[in-house]
C-alpha cells in the first residue's frame, strides 16, 4: 500500500504538468509569426513557457498554502519547530534545477543551430567568405550589376547600413536606396549589414530575428518572409540619445507587387 504523501505528490505533479502545458498552449503573447525562422523559435519559447508556468503555479500555490496552513494561531507565542535539514531533499532540489537548466541549455543550442545561428555570419577565421555568402555576395560591389543578377542564386541580396539613427537599405540590383525594407514573400533575403558608427541591432519581432550591426565588420543575416504585411524594424541596441526613435518598416509584398516596386524605383529603368 503506497503512502498517502506519495499519491498526493504524484497527483499534484500531474496537475501542475497539465496546467503548465495548458497555459503555454492557451496564453499567446507572441506577435504573428512571419518568417520561416519563426516556428522554430516559437517551439523553444513554448517549452520555456511550459517550464516557467509549472514553476510559477507550483511556487505560488506553495506560498499560499504555507501562508494559510502554517499561520500563527491565537494563543501561539513560542518559537517554530526547529528543523535540522534533510539530505535527500537537498540532493533532490539541487538535481532537478541542474537537469532542467542543462536541458534548456542543450535544447537552446539545437534551436539556435536550426535557425542558422552557428553558420559563420560572413567570414570564417581565415577571412574567407563562407560558401553561401560567396554565392550571394561574391560578385557584388566588385563588378557591373549584370554579373550579380546572372549568378545562379535564389537569395535576394540587400545591403543595410545602420547609423545614428536610421537604417538605410541598398538594393545592388537596380541600385535602389530606400529607408524601408521591401521584400517579396517566400524568397530568401540575404541582408549584408554594416554600421557607420556604433553598434546597432536589426530586430524584426514578427520574424523572430535580432542581429547586431557592427562597425567595420559586416554581418550577413539570411531569412525568408512567409507572410505579406507591414512589420516594424526596431534598433535593439542602445546606440545614443535617439535610439528609441531608430525604427523603420519591412514591407513584405507578394512577388508581383515587389517586382512593380523594384521597377518603379530602379535607377536603371530611367
Ligand atoms: Cu541604433
PDB file of C-alpha atoms and ligand atoms in Angstrom:
ATOM      1  CA  UNK A   1       0.000   0.000   0.000  1.00  0.00           C
ATOM      2  CA  UNK A   2       1.692   3.269  -1.137  1.00  0.00           C
ATOM      3  CA  UNK A   3       1.896   6.099   1.315  1.00  0.00           C
ATOM      4  CA  UNK A   4      -0.684   8.863   1.117  1.00  0.00           C
ATOM      5  CA  UNK A   5       2.045  11.504   0.729  1.00  0.00           C
ATOM      6  CA  UNK A   6       3.418   9.714  -2.346  1.00  0.00           C
ATOM      7  CA  UNK A   7      -0.002   9.640  -4.002  1.00  0.00           C
ATOM      8  CA  UNK A   8      -0.501  13.321  -3.124  1.00  0.00           C
ATOM      9  CA  UNK A   9       2.906  14.293  -4.625  1.00  0.00           C
ATOM     10  CA  UNK A  10       2.184  12.367  -7.802  1.00  0.00           C
ATOM     11  CA  UNK A  11      -1.292  13.885  -8.214  1.00  0.00           C
ATOM     12  CA  UNK A  12      -0.010  17.411  -7.557  1.00  0.00           C
ATOM     13  CA  UNK A  13       2.835  16.962 -10.085  1.00  0.00           C
ATOM     14  CA  UNK A  14       0.410  15.673 -12.704  1.00  0.00           C
ATOM     15  CA  UNK A  15      -1.982  18.576 -12.196  1.00  0.00           C
ATOM     16  CA  UNK A  16       0.940  21.027 -12.302  1.00  0.00           C
ATOM     17  CA  UNK A  17       2.288  19.491 -15.514  1.00  0.00           C
ATOM     18  CA  UNK A  18      -1.095  19.586 -17.238  1.00  0.00           C
ATOM     19  CA  UNK A  19      -1.718  23.156 -16.039  1.00  0.00           C
ATOM     20  CA  UNK A  20       1.718  24.242 -17.345  1.00  0.00           C
ATOM     21  CA  UNK A  21       1.099  22.745 -20.784  1.00  0.00           C
ATOM     22  CA  UNK A  22      -2.398  24.216 -20.909  1.00  0.00           C
ATOM     23  CA  UNK A  23      -1.129  27.716 -20.068  1.00  0.00           C
ATOM     24  CA  UNK A  24       1.686  27.517 -22.645  1.00  0.00           C
ATOM     25  CA  UNK A  25      -0.737  26.494 -25.408  1.00  0.00           C
ATOM     26  CA  UNK A  26      -3.519  28.913 -24.495  1.00  0.00           C
ATOM     27  CA  UNK A  27      -1.733  32.094 -23.495  1.00  0.00           C
ATOM     28  CA  UNK A  28      -0.362  33.603 -26.694  1.00  0.00           C
ATOM     29  CA  UNK A  29       1.939  36.537 -26.029  1.00  0.00           C
ATOM     30  CA  UNK A  30       3.976  36.498 -29.240  1.00  0.00           C
ATOM     31  CA  UNK A  31       3.276  38.703 -32.281  1.00  0.00           C
ATOM     32  CA  UNK A  32       2.291  36.993 -35.558  1.00  0.00           C
ATOM     33  CA  UNK A  33       4.980  34.771 -36.995  1.00  0.00           C
ATOM     34  CA  UNK A  34       6.044  35.973 -40.431  1.00  0.00           C
ATOM     35  CA  UNK A  35       9.255  34.171 -41.347  1.00  0.00           C
ATOM     36  CA  UNK A  36      10.417  30.590 -41.852  1.00  0.00           C
ATOM     37  CA  UNK A  37      12.554  31.075 -38.787  1.00  0.00           C
ATOM     38  CA  UNK A  38       9.642  31.953 -36.523  1.00  0.00           C
ATOM     39  CA  UNK A  39       8.096  28.483 -35.913  1.00  0.00           C
ATOM     40  CA  UNK A  40      11.490  27.140 -34.766  1.00  0.00           C
ATOM     41  CA  UNK A  41      11.868  29.984 -32.300  1.00  0.00           C
ATOM     42  CA  UNK A  42       8.278  29.610 -31.115  1.00  0.00           C
ATOM     43  CA  UNK A  43       8.897  25.934 -30.357  1.00  0.00           C
ATOM     44  CA  UNK A  44      11.667  26.877 -27.907  1.00  0.00           C
ATOM     45  CA  UNK A  45       9.521  29.656 -26.478  1.00  0.00           C
ATOM     46  CA  UNK A  46       6.683  27.219 -25.810  1.00  0.00           C
ATOM     47  CA  UNK A  47       8.943  24.745 -23.988  1.00  0.00           C
ATOM     48  CA  UNK A  48      10.385  27.561 -21.831  1.00  0.00           C
ATOM     49  CA  UNK A  49       6.856  28.805 -21.181  1.00  0.00           C
ATOM     50  CA  UNK A  50       5.751  25.331 -20.005  1.00  0.00           C
ATOM     51  CA  UNK A  51       8.682  25.150 -17.569  1.00  0.00           C
ATOM     52  CA  UNK A  52       8.049  28.722 -16.386  1.00  0.00           C
ATOM     53  CA  UNK A  53       4.315  28.151 -15.929  1.00  0.00           C
ATOM     54  CA  UNK A  54       4.895  24.970 -13.882  1.00  0.00           C
ATOM     55  CA  UNK A  55       7.378  26.798 -11.620  1.00  0.00           C
ATOM     56  CA  UNK A  56       5.162  29.865 -11.253  1.00  0.00           C
ATOM     57  CA  UNK A  57       1.947  27.968 -10.499  1.00  0.00           C
ATOM     58  CA  UNK A  58       3.745  25.483  -8.206  1.00  0.00           C
ATOM     59  CA  UNK A  59       5.574  28.109  -6.179  1.00  0.00           C
ATOM     60  CA  UNK A  60       2.609  30.482  -5.900  1.00  0.00           C
ATOM     61  CA  UNK A  61       0.378  27.608  -4.763  1.00  0.00           C
ATOM     62  CA  UNK A  62       3.001  26.533  -2.210  1.00  0.00           C
ATOM     63  CA  UNK A  63       3.345  30.076  -0.818  1.00  0.00           C
ATOM     64  CA  UNK A  64      -0.427  30.489  -0.498  1.00  0.00           C
ATOM     65  CA  UNK A  65      -0.791  27.027   1.093  1.00  0.00           C
ATOM     66  CA  UNK A  66       2.007  27.772   3.599  1.00  0.00           C
ATOM     67  CA  UNK A  67       0.549  31.164   4.498  1.00  0.00           C
ATOM     68  CA  UNK A  68      -2.736  29.527   5.469  1.00  0.00           C
ATOM     69  CA  UNK A  69      -1.534  26.196   6.885  1.00  0.00           C
ATOM     70  CA  UNK A  70       1.390  27.493   8.976  1.00  0.00           C
ATOM     71  CA  UNK A  71      -0.087  30.814  10.139  1.00  0.00           C
ATOM     72  CA  UNK A  72       0.176  31.761  13.811  1.00  0.00           C
ATOM     73  CA  UNK A  73      -2.883  30.550  15.670  1.00  0.00           C
ATOM     74  CA  UNK A  74      -4.431  32.545  18.554  1.00  0.00           C
ATOM     75  CA  UNK A  75      -2.534  31.904  21.760  1.00  0.00           C
ATOM     76  CA  UNK A  76       0.650  30.688  19.996  1.00  0.00           C
ATOM     77  CA  UNK A  77       3.629  32.600  21.402  1.00  0.00           C
ATOM     78  CA  UNK A  78       6.541  30.134  21.215  1.00  0.00           C
ATOM     79  CA  UNK A  79       9.206  29.592  18.515  1.00  0.00           C
ATOM     80  CA  UNK A  80       8.579  27.492  15.453  1.00  0.00           C
ATOM     81  CA  UNK A  81       9.679  23.867  15.151  1.00  0.00           C
ATOM     82  CA  UNK A  82      13.465  23.511  14.977  1.00  0.00           C
ATOM     83  CA  UNK A  83      14.282  21.780  11.662  1.00  0.00           C
ATOM     84  CA  UNK A  84      17.733  20.278  11.193  1.00  0.00           C
ATOM     85  CA  UNK A  85      17.835  19.832   7.431  1.00  0.00           C
ATOM     86  CA  UNK A  86      17.211  16.937   5.106  1.00  0.00           C
ATOM     87  CA  UNK A  87      19.967  15.440   2.936  1.00  0.00           C
ATOM     88  CA  UNK A  88      17.717  13.687   0.415  1.00  0.00           C
ATOM     89  CA  UNK A  89      15.656  16.857  -0.018  1.00  0.00           C
ATOM     90  CA  UNK A  90      18.864  18.877  -0.579  1.00  0.00           C
ATOM     91  CA  UNK A  91      20.015  16.421  -3.268  1.00  0.00           C
ATOM     92  CA  UNK A  92      16.569  16.434  -4.888  1.00  0.00           C
ATOM     93  CA  UNK A  93      16.214  20.213  -5.161  1.00  0.00           C
ATOM     94  CA  UNK A  94      19.766  20.607  -6.430  1.00  0.00           C
ATOM     95  CA  UNK A  95      19.464  17.845  -9.032  1.00  0.00           C
ATOM     96  CA  UNK A  96      16.113  18.897 -10.501  1.00  0.00           C
ATOM     97  CA  UNK A  97      17.099  22.513 -11.395  1.00  0.00           C
ATOM     98  CA  UNK A  98      20.502  21.244 -12.633  1.00  0.00           C
ATOM     99  CA  UNK A  99      18.835  18.811 -15.042  1.00  0.00           C
ATOM    100  CA  UNK A 100      16.281  21.423 -16.182  1.00  0.00           C
ATOM    101  CA  UNK A 101      18.967  24.083 -16.810  1.00  0.00           C
ATOM    102  CA  UNK A 102      21.200  21.600 -18.647  1.00  0.00           C
ATOM    103  CA  UNK A 103      18.266  20.512 -20.830  1.00  0.00           C
ATOM    104  CA  UNK A 104      17.321  24.132 -21.607  1.00  0.00           C
ATOM    105  CA  UNK A 105      20.954  24.922 -22.494  1.00  0.00           C
ATOM    106  CA  UNK A 106      21.354  21.986 -24.906  1.00  0.00           C
ATOM    107  CA  UNK A 107      17.902  22.484 -26.428  1.00  0.00           C
ATOM    108  CA  UNK A 108      18.509  26.219 -26.990  1.00  0.00           C
ATOM    109  CA  UNK A 109      21.782  25.390 -28.720  1.00  0.00           C
ATOM    110  CA  UNK A 110      19.946  22.969 -31.013  1.00  0.00           C
ATOM    111  CA  UNK A 111      17.277  25.606 -31.824  1.00  0.00           C
ATOM    112  CA  UNK A 112      19.947  28.259 -32.474  1.00  0.00           C
ATOM    113  CA  UNK A 113      21.704  25.843 -34.810  1.00  0.00           C
ATOM    114  CA  UNK A 114      18.442  25.047 -36.647  1.00  0.00           C
ATOM    115  CA  UNK A 115      17.876  28.792 -37.060  1.00  0.00           C
ATOM    116  CA  UNK A 116      21.256  29.004 -38.807  1.00  0.00           C
ATOM    117  CA  UNK A 117      22.957  30.753 -35.896  1.00  0.00           C
ATOM    118  CA  UNK A 118      26.036  28.561 -35.967  1.00  0.00           C
ATOM    119  CA  UNK A 119      26.875  29.377 -39.585  1.00  0.00           C
ATOM    120  CA  UNK A 120      29.616  31.973 -39.938  1.00  0.00           C
ATOM    121  CA  UNK A 121      27.977  35.372 -40.377  1.00  0.00           C
ATOM    122  CA  UNK A 122      30.149  36.252 -43.328  1.00  0.00           C
ATOM    123  CA  UNK A 123      33.799  35.333 -42.969  1.00  0.00           C
ATOM    124  CA  UNK A 124      35.443  32.317 -41.430  1.00  0.00           C
ATOM    125  CA  UNK A 125      38.549  32.622 -39.268  1.00  0.00           C
ATOM    126  CA  UNK A 126      40.876  32.934 -42.240  1.00  0.00           C
ATOM    127  CA  UNK A 127      38.920  35.934 -43.548  1.00  0.00           C
ATOM    128  CA  UNK A 128      37.356  33.964 -46.409  1.00  0.00           C
ATOM    129  CA  UNK A 129      33.664  34.245 -47.178  1.00  0.00           C
ATOM    130  CA  UNK A 130      31.829  31.034 -46.491  1.00  0.00           C
ATOM    131  CA  UNK A 131      30.195  29.273 -49.479  1.00  0.00           C
ATOM    132  CA  UNK A 132      26.747  30.711 -49.075  1.00  0.00           C
ATOM    133  CA  UNK A 133      27.967  34.284 -48.602  1.00  0.00           C
ATOM    134  CA  UNK A 134      30.254  33.864 -51.619  1.00  0.00           C
ATOM    135  CA  UNK A 135      27.378  32.561 -53.735  1.00  0.00           C
ATOM    136  CA  UNK A 136      25.157  35.540 -52.965  1.00  0.00           C
ATOM    137  CA  UNK A 137      27.670  38.306 -52.409  1.00  0.00           C
ATOM    138  CA  UNK A 138      30.741  37.191 -54.361  1.00  0.00           C
ATOM    139  CA  UNK A 139      30.141  39.268 -57.497  1.00  0.00           C
ATOM    140  CA  UNK A 140      28.502  42.274 -55.923  1.00  0.00           C
ATOM    141  CA  UNK A 141      30.352  45.509 -55.445  1.00  0.00           C
ATOM    142  CA  UNK A 142      33.313  44.405 -57.496  1.00  0.00           C
ATOM    143  CA  UNK A 143      31.780  44.343 -60.942  1.00  0.00           C
ATOM    144  CA  UNK A 144      28.922  45.574 -63.104  1.00  0.00           C
ATOM    145  CA  UNK A 145      25.410  44.868 -61.854  1.00  0.00           C
ATOM    146  CA  UNK A 146      24.731  42.370 -64.677  1.00  0.00           C
ATOM    147  CA  UNK A 147      27.288  39.962 -63.273  1.00  0.00           C
ATOM    148  CA  UNK A 148      25.417  39.662 -59.997  1.00  0.00           C
ATOM    149  CA  UNK A 149      21.986  39.187 -61.497  1.00  0.00           C
ATOM    150  CA  UNK A 150      23.336  36.416 -63.700  1.00  0.00           C
ATOM    151  CA  UNK A 151      24.538  34.464 -60.693  1.00  0.00           C
ATOM    152  CA  UNK A 152      22.686  31.250 -60.094  1.00  0.00           C
ATOM    153  CA  UNK A 153      21.263  32.223 -56.742  1.00  0.00           C
ATOM    154  CA  UNK A 154      17.756  32.457 -55.410  1.00  0.00           C
ATOM    155  CA  UNK A 155      18.668  34.725 -52.488  1.00  0.00           C
ATOM    156  CA  UNK A 156      17.817  38.389 -52.802  1.00  0.00           C
ATOM    157  CA  UNK A 157      20.883  40.410 -51.783  1.00  0.00           C
ATOM    158  CA  UNK A 158      20.231  43.675 -49.931  1.00  0.00           C
ATOM    159  CA  UNK A 159      22.746  45.878 -48.156  1.00  0.00           C
ATOM    160  CA  UNK A 160      21.868  47.513 -44.858  1.00  0.00           C
ATOM    161  CA  UNK A 161      23.755  50.473 -43.472  1.00  0.00           C
ATOM    162  CA  UNK A 162      22.929  51.426 -39.909  1.00  0.00           C
ATOM    163  CA  UNK A 163      23.853  54.805 -38.478  1.00  0.00           C
ATOM    164  CA  UNK A 164      22.744  57.121 -35.690  1.00  0.00           C
ATOM    165  CA  UNK A 165      19.729  56.993 -36.025  1.00  0.00           C
ATOM    166  CA  UNK A 166      18.493  55.297 -39.190  1.00  0.00           C
ATOM    167  CA  UNK A 167      18.514  52.130 -41.263  1.00  0.00           C
ATOM    168  CA  UNK A 168      19.352  52.627 -44.965  1.00  0.00           C
ATOM    169  CA  UNK A 169      18.737  49.802 -47.429  1.00  0.00           C
ATOM    170  CA  UNK A 170      20.521  49.450 -50.742  1.00  0.00           C
ATOM    171  CA  UNK A 171      19.485  47.031 -53.484  1.00  0.00           C
ATOM    172  CA  UNK A 172      22.515  46.180 -55.643  1.00  0.00           C
ATOM    173  CA  UNK A 173      20.129  45.023 -58.378  1.00  0.00           C
ATOM    174  CA  UNK A 174      18.602  48.258 -59.671  1.00  0.00           C
ATOM    175  CA  UNK A 175      20.796  50.416 -57.424  1.00  0.00           C
ATOM    176  CA  UNK A 176      17.856  51.379 -55.213  1.00  0.00           C
ATOM    177  CA  UNK A 177      18.305  53.233 -51.933  1.00  0.00           C
ATOM    178  CA  UNK A 178      15.391  53.038 -49.504  1.00  0.00           C
ATOM    179  CA  UNK A 179      14.607  53.945 -45.913  1.00  0.00           C
ATOM    180  CA  UNK A 180      12.250  50.980 -45.697  1.00  0.00           C
ATOM    181  CA  UNK A 181      12.925  47.347 -46.431  1.00  0.00           C
ATOM    182  CA  UNK A 182      10.838  45.906 -49.281  1.00  0.00           C
ATOM    183  CA  UNK A 183      10.985  42.142 -49.742  1.00  0.00           C
ATOM    184  CA  UNK A 184       8.898  39.553 -51.595  1.00  0.00           C
ATOM    185  CA  UNK A 185       7.089  36.822 -49.687  1.00  0.00           C
ATOM    186  CA  UNK A 186       8.555  33.308 -49.856  1.00  0.00           C
ATOM    187  CA  UNK A 187      12.027  34.212 -51.132  1.00  0.00           C
ATOM    188  CA  UNK A 188      15.199  34.113 -49.092  1.00  0.00           C
ATOM    189  CA  UNK A 189      16.701  37.514 -48.387  1.00  0.00           C
ATOM    190  CA  UNK A 190      20.403  37.896 -47.707  1.00  0.00           C
ATOM    191  CA  UNK A 191      20.956  41.056 -45.708  1.00  0.00           C
ATOM    192  CA  UNK A 192      24.547  42.307 -45.560  1.00  0.00           C
ATOM    193  CA  UNK A 193      24.741  44.659 -42.640  1.00  0.00           C
ATOM    194  CA  UNK A 194      27.322  47.184 -41.561  1.00  0.00           C
ATOM    195  CA  UNK A 195      27.289  50.131 -39.218  1.00  0.00           C
ATOM    196  CA  UNK A 196      28.772  53.546 -39.907  1.00  0.00           C
ATOM    197  CA  UNK A 197      29.314  54.497 -36.268  1.00  0.00           C
ATOM    198  CA  UNK A 198      28.353  52.462 -33.214  1.00  0.00           C
ATOM    199  CA  UNK A 199      26.810  49.036 -32.666  1.00  0.00           C
ATOM    200  CA  UNK A 200      23.142  48.854 -33.624  1.00  0.00           C
ATOM    201  CA  UNK A 201      20.853  45.841 -33.813  1.00  0.00           C
ATOM    202  CA  UNK A 202      18.408  44.861 -36.537  1.00  0.00           C
ATOM    203  CA  UNK A 203      15.293  43.433 -34.909  1.00  0.00           C
ATOM    204  CA  UNK A 204      12.018  42.334 -36.501  1.00  0.00           C
ATOM    205  CA  UNK A 205       9.854  40.770 -33.753  1.00  0.00           C
ATOM    206  CA  UNK A 206       7.472  39.132 -36.278  1.00  0.00           C
ATOM    207  CA  UNK A 207      10.448  37.411 -37.954  1.00  0.00           C
ATOM    208  CA  UNK A 208      11.886  36.376 -34.529  1.00  0.00           C
ATOM    209  CA  UNK A 209      15.217  37.770 -35.722  1.00  0.00           C
ATOM    210  CA  UNK A 210      17.686  40.010 -33.976  1.00  0.00           C
ATOM    211  CA  UNK A 211      21.238  40.578 -35.160  1.00  0.00           C
ATOM    212  CA  UNK A 212      23.858  43.128 -34.155  1.00  0.00           C
ATOM    213  CA  UNK A 213      25.068  45.565 -36.814  1.00  0.00           C
ATOM    214  CA  UNK A 214      28.719  46.270 -36.168  1.00  0.00           C
ATOM    215  CA  UNK A 215      31.065  48.986 -37.471  1.00  0.00           C
ATOM    216  CA  UNK A 216      33.960  47.634 -39.559  1.00  0.00           C
ATOM    217  CA  UNK A 217      32.721  44.053 -39.560  1.00  0.00           C
ATOM    218  CA  UNK A 218      29.917  43.172 -41.987  1.00  0.00           C
ATOM    219  CA  UNK A 219      27.430  40.566 -40.828  1.00  0.00           C
ATOM    220  CA  UNK A 220      25.077  38.579 -43.043  1.00  0.00           C
ATOM    221  CA  UNK A 221      21.564  37.717 -41.960  1.00  0.00           C
ATOM    222  CA  UNK A 222      19.509  35.342 -44.105  1.00  0.00           C
ATOM    223  CA  UNK A 223      15.765  34.960 -43.697  1.00  0.00           C
ATOM    224  CA  UNK A 224      12.659  34.027 -45.657  1.00  0.00           C
ATOM    225  CA  UNK A 225       9.456  36.018 -45.052  1.00  0.00           C
ATOM    226  CA  UNK A 226       6.327  33.846 -45.100  1.00  0.00           C
ATOM    227  CA  UNK A 227       3.562  36.413 -44.626  1.00  0.00           C
ATOM    228  CA  UNK A 228       2.745  39.552 -46.598  1.00  0.00           C
ATOM    229  CA  UNK A 229       2.346  42.639 -44.435  1.00  0.00           C
ATOM    230  CA  UNK A 230       3.989  45.601 -42.816  1.00  0.00           C
ATOM    231  CA  UNK A 231       6.210  44.857 -39.826  1.00  0.00           C
ATOM    232  CA  UNK A 232       8.358  47.112 -37.622  1.00  0.00           C
ATOM    233  CA  UNK A 233      12.148  47.124 -37.706  1.00  0.00           C
ATOM    234  CA  UNK A 234      13.480  48.179 -34.321  1.00  0.00           C
ATOM    235  CA  UNK A 235      17.022  49.029 -33.269  1.00  0.00           C
ATOM    236  CA  UNK A 236      17.632  46.771 -30.291  1.00  0.00           C
ATOM    237  CA  UNK A 237      20.975  48.138 -29.112  1.00  0.00           C
ATOM    238  CA  UNK A 238      21.177  51.313 -27.044  1.00  0.00           C
ATOM    239  CA  UNK A 239      23.048  53.410 -29.598  1.00  0.00           C
ATOM    240  CA  UNK A 240      22.675  57.022 -28.464  1.00  0.00           C
ATOM    241  CA  UNK A 241      20.150  59.667 -27.355  1.00  0.00           C
ATOM    242  CA  UNK A 242      17.642  58.961 -30.152  1.00  0.00           C
ATOM    243  CA  UNK A 243      17.992  55.188 -30.043  1.00  0.00           C
ATOM    244  CA  UNK A 244      14.287  54.933 -29.153  1.00  0.00           C
ATOM    245  CA  UNK A 245      13.376  56.633 -32.440  1.00  0.00           C
ATOM    246  CA  UNK A 246      15.571  54.385 -34.568  1.00  0.00           C
ATOM    247  CA  UNK A 247      12.846  52.452 -36.297  1.00  0.00           C
ATOM    248  CA  UNK A 248      11.822  51.521 -39.801  1.00  0.00           C
ATOM    249  CA  UNK A 249       9.464  49.118 -41.538  1.00  0.00           C
ATOM    250  CA  UNK A 250       9.772  45.950 -43.507  1.00  0.00           C
ATOM    251  CA  UNK A 251       7.137  45.684 -46.218  1.00  0.00           C
ATOM    252  CA  UNK A 252       6.613  42.100 -47.292  1.00  0.00           C
ATOM    253  CA  UNK A 253       4.889  42.108 -50.681  1.00  0.00           C
ATOM    254  CA  UNK A 254       3.543  39.450 -52.995  1.00  0.00           C
ATOM    255  CA  UNK A 255       6.051  38.804 -55.788  1.00  0.00           C
ATOM    256  CA  UNK A 256       4.188  40.925 -58.411  1.00  0.00           C
ATOM    257  CA  UNK A 257       3.876  43.916 -56.080  1.00  0.00           C
ATOM    258  CA  UNK A 258       7.526  43.628 -55.194  1.00  0.00           C
ATOM    259  CA  UNK A 259       8.500  43.477 -58.880  1.00  0.00           C
ATOM    260  CA  UNK A 260       6.429  46.610 -59.501  1.00  0.00           C
ATOM    261  CA  UNK A 261       8.137  48.423 -56.618  1.00  0.00           C
ATOM    262  CA  UNK A 262      11.524  47.290 -57.888  1.00  0.00           C
ATOM    263  CA  UNK A 263      10.736  48.524 -61.412  1.00  0.00           C
ATOM    264  CA  UNK A 264       9.325  51.864 -60.247  1.00  0.00           C
ATOM    265  CA  UNK A 265      12.326  52.649 -58.062  1.00  0.00           C
ATOM    266  CA  UNK A 266      15.098  51.186 -60.163  1.00  0.00           C
ATOM    267  CA  UNK A 267      17.560  53.759 -61.465  1.00  0.00           C
ATOM    268  CA  UNK A 268      18.340  51.511 -64.420  1.00  0.00           C
ATOM    269  CA  UNK A 269      14.841  51.856 -65.828  1.00  0.00           C
ATOM    270  CA  UNK A 270      15.039  55.656 -66.031  1.00  0.00           C
TER     271      UNK A 270
HETATM  272 CU1  LIG B   1      20.614  52.063 -33.249  1.00  0.00          CU
END
